[in-house]
CSV table of C-alpha atoms in Angstrom, one decimal:
chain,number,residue,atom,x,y,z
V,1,UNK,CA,12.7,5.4,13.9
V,2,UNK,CA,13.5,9.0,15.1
V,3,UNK,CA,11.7,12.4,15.2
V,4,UNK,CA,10.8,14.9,12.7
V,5,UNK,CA,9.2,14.6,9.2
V,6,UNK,CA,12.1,11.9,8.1
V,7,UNK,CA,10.9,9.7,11.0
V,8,UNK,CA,6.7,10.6,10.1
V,9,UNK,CA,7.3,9.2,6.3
V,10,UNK,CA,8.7,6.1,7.6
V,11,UNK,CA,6.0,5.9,10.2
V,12,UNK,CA,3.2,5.8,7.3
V,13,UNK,CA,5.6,3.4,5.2
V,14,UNK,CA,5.0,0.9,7.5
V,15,UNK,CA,1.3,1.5,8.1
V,16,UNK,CA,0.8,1.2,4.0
V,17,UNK,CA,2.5,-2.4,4.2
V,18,UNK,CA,0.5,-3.5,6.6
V,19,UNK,CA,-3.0,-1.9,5.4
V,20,UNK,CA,-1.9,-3.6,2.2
V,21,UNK,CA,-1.1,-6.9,3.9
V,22,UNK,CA,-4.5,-6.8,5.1
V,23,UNK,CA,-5.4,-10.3,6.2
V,24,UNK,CA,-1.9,-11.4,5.2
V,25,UNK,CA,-0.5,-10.8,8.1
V,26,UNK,CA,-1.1,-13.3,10.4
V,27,UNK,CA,3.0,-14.5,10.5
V,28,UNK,CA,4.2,-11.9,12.8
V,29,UNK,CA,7.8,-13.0,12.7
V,30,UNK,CA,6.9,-12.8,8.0
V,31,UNK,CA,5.5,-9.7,8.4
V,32,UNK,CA,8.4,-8.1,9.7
V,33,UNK,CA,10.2,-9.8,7.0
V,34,UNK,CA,7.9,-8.2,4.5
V,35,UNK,CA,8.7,-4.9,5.9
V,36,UNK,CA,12.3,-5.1,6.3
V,37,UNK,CA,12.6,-6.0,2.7
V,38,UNK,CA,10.6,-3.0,1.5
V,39,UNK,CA,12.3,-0.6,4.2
V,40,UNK,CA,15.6,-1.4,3.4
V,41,UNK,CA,17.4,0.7,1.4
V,42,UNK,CA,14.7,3.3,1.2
V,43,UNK,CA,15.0,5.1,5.1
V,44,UNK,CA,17.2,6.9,4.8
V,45,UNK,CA,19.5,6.1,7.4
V,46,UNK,CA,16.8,5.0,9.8
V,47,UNK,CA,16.1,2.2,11.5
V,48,UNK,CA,13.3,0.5,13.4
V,49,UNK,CA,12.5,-1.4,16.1
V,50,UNK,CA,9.0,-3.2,16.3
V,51,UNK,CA,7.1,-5.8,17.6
V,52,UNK,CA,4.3,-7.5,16.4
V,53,UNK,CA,2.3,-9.9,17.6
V,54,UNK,CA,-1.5,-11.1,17.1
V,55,UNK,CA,-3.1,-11.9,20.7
V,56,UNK,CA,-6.0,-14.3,21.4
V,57,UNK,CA,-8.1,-14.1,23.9
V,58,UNK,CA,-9.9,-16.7,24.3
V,59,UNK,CA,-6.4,-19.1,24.7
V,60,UNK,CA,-4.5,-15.5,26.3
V,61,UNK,CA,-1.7,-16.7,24.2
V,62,UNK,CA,0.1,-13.7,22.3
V,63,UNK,CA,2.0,-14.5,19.2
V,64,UNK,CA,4.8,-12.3,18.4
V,65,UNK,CA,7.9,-11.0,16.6
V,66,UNK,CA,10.4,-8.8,17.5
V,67,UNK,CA,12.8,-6.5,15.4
V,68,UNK,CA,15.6,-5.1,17.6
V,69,UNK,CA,12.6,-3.8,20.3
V,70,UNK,CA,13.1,-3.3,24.1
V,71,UNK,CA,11.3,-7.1,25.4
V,72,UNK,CA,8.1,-6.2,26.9
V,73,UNK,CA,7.1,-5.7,30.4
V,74,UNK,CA,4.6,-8.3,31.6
V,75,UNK,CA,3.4,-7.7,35.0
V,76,UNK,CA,1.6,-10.8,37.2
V,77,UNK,CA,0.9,-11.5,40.7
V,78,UNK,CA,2.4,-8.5,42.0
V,79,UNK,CA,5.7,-9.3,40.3
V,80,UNK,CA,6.8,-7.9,37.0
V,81,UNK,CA,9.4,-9.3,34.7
V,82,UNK,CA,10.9,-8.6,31.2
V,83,UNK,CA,9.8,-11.0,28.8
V,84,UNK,CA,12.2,-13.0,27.5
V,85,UNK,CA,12.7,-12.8,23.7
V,86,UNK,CA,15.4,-13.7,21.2
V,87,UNK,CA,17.4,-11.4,19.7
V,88,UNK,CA,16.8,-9.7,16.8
V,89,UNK,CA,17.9,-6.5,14.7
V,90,UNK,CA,16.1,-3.8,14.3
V,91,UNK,CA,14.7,-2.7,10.5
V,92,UNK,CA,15.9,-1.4,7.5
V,93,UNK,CA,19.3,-2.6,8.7
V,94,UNK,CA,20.0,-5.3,6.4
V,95,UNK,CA,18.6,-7.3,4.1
V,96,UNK,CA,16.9,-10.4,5.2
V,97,UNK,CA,19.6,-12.7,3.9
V,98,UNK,CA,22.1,-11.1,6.0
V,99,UNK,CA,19.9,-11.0,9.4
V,100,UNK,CA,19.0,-14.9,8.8
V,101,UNK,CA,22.8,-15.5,8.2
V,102,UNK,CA,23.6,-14.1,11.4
V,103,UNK,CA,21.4,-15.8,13.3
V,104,UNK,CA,19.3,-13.3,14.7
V,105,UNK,CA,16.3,-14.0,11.9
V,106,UNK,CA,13.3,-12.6,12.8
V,107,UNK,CA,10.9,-15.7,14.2
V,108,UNK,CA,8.0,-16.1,16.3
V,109,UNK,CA,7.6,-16.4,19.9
V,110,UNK,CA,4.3,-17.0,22.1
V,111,UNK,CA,3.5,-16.5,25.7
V,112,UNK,CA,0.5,-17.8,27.9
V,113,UNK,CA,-0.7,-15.2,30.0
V,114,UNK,CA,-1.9,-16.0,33.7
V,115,UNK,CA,-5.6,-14.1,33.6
V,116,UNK,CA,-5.2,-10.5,35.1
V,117,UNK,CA,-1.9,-10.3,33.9
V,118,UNK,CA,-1.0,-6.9,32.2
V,119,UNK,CA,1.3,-6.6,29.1
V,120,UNK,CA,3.3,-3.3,28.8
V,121,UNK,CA,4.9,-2.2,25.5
V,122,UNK,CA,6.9,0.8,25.4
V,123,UNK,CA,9.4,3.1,23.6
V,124,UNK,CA,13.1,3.6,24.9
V,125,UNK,CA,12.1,7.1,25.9
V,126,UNK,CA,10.2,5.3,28.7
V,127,UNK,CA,13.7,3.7,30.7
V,128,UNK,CA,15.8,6.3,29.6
V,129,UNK,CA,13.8,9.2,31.7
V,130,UNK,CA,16.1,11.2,33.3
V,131,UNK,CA,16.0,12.3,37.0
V,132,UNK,CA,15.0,15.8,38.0
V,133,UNK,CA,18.6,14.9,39.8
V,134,UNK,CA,20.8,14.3,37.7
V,135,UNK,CA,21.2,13.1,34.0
V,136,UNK,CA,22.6,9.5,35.0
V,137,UNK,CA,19.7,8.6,37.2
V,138,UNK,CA,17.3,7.0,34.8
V,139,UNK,CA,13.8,6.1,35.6
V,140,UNK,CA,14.8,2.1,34.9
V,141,UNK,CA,17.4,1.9,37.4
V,142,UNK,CA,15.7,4.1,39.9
V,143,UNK,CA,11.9,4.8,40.0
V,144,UNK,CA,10.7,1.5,37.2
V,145,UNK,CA,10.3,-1.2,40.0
V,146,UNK,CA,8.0,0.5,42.6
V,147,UNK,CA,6.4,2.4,39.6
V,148,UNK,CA,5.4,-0.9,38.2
V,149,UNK,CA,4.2,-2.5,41.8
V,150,UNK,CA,2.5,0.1,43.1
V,151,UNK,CA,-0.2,0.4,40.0
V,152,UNK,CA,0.1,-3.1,38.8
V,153,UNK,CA,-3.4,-3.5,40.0
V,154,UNK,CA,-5.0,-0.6,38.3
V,155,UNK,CA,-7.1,-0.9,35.4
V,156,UNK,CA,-5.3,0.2,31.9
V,157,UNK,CA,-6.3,3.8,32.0
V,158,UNK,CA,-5.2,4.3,35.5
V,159,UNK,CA,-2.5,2.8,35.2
V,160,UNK,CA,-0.9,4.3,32.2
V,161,UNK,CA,-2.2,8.2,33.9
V,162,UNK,CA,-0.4,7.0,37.4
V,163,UNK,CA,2.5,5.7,34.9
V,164,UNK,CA,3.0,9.1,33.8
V,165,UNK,CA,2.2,11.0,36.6
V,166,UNK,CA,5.6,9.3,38.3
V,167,UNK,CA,7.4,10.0,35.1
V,168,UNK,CA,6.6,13.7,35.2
V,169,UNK,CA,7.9,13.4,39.1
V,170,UNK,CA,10.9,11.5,38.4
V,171,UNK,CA,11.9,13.9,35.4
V,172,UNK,CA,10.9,17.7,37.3
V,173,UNK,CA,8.5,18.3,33.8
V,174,UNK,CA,6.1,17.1,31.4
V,175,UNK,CA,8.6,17.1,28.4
V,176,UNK,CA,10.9,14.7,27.8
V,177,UNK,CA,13.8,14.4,26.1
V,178,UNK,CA,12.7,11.4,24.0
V,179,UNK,CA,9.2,10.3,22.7
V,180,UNK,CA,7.5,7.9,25.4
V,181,UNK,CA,4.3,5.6,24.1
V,182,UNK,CA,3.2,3.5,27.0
V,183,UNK,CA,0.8,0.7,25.7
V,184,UNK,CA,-0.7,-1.3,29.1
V,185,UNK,CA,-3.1,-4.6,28.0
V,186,UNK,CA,-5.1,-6.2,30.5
V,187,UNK,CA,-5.3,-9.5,30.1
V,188,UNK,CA,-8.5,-11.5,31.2
């Protein structure tokens, strides 16, 4: 949804809808549609991109809607792989009637995970790191595919330090031009 104070209120919007959902929101694909009818109109300008999805480990079978968001990451058996997902638009775009009339309605998806399988979820800041050499080298295209290999076997923690570690690398610093939230789930 952005930076600064603009971005922050929007930020605790959402978390109000969904502490006041409560137990409500078990739909993940409805509770998106709960949120983009109370966002829009009232950011500002903003949008947002979201998942959300409720996971269950005893099956390993993650439930989930997605709201203009980057597909996650899912990495297994030394491979790693975007998951597929439908399209969607992002938040506080349009109003629900409009995103289900253009086909690209918020709806649920599942995956089965394979056990030790990892989930990553991150923000756009993550791909879009720019090379120490040169502004159209981005960590996606250049650094993302042995980055992912090389620490697909480490536990959460590690993984997510090593994660950074080749960001900060790949960039020359430890600031980036873009928020970057790096979520790993191990999945067992």
């Amino acid at each position: 949804s952005g930076h600064g104070v603009p971005s922050a209120f929007v930020t605790l919007m959402i978390k109000t809808i969904l502490l006041q959902l409560g137990t409500n929101a078990e739909d993940p694909a409805e509770v998106l549609k709960i949120i983009n009818d109370v966002l829009n109109q009232n950011t500002g300008g903003h949008y947002i991109t979201a998942i959300y999805g409720i996971y269950d480990p005893v099956e390993r079978i993650l439930k989930f809607a997605t709201a203009g968001h980057y597909p996650p990451i899912v990495i297994a058996d030394g491979k790693w792989n975007f998951l597929s997902i439908k399209p969607s638009y992002p938040l506080a775009v349009m109003t629900n009637e409009n995103i289900k009339n253009s086909g690209k309605n918020f709806c649920n998806e599942e995956i089965v995970f394979e056990k030790g399988s990892k989930l990553i979820l991150y923000t756009d800041g993550f791909i879009d790191a720019k090379s120490k050499d040169g502004p159209d080298k981005l960590f996606q295209y250049e650094k993302m595919n042995e980055c992912l290999l090389k620490n697909s076997g480490k536990t959460c923690r590690q993984f997510t330090d090593s994660v950074f570690t080749d960001l900060t690398e790949f960039s020359g610093k430890d600031n980036f031009d873009d928020d970057i939230c790096l979520i790993c789930v191990d999945v067992f």
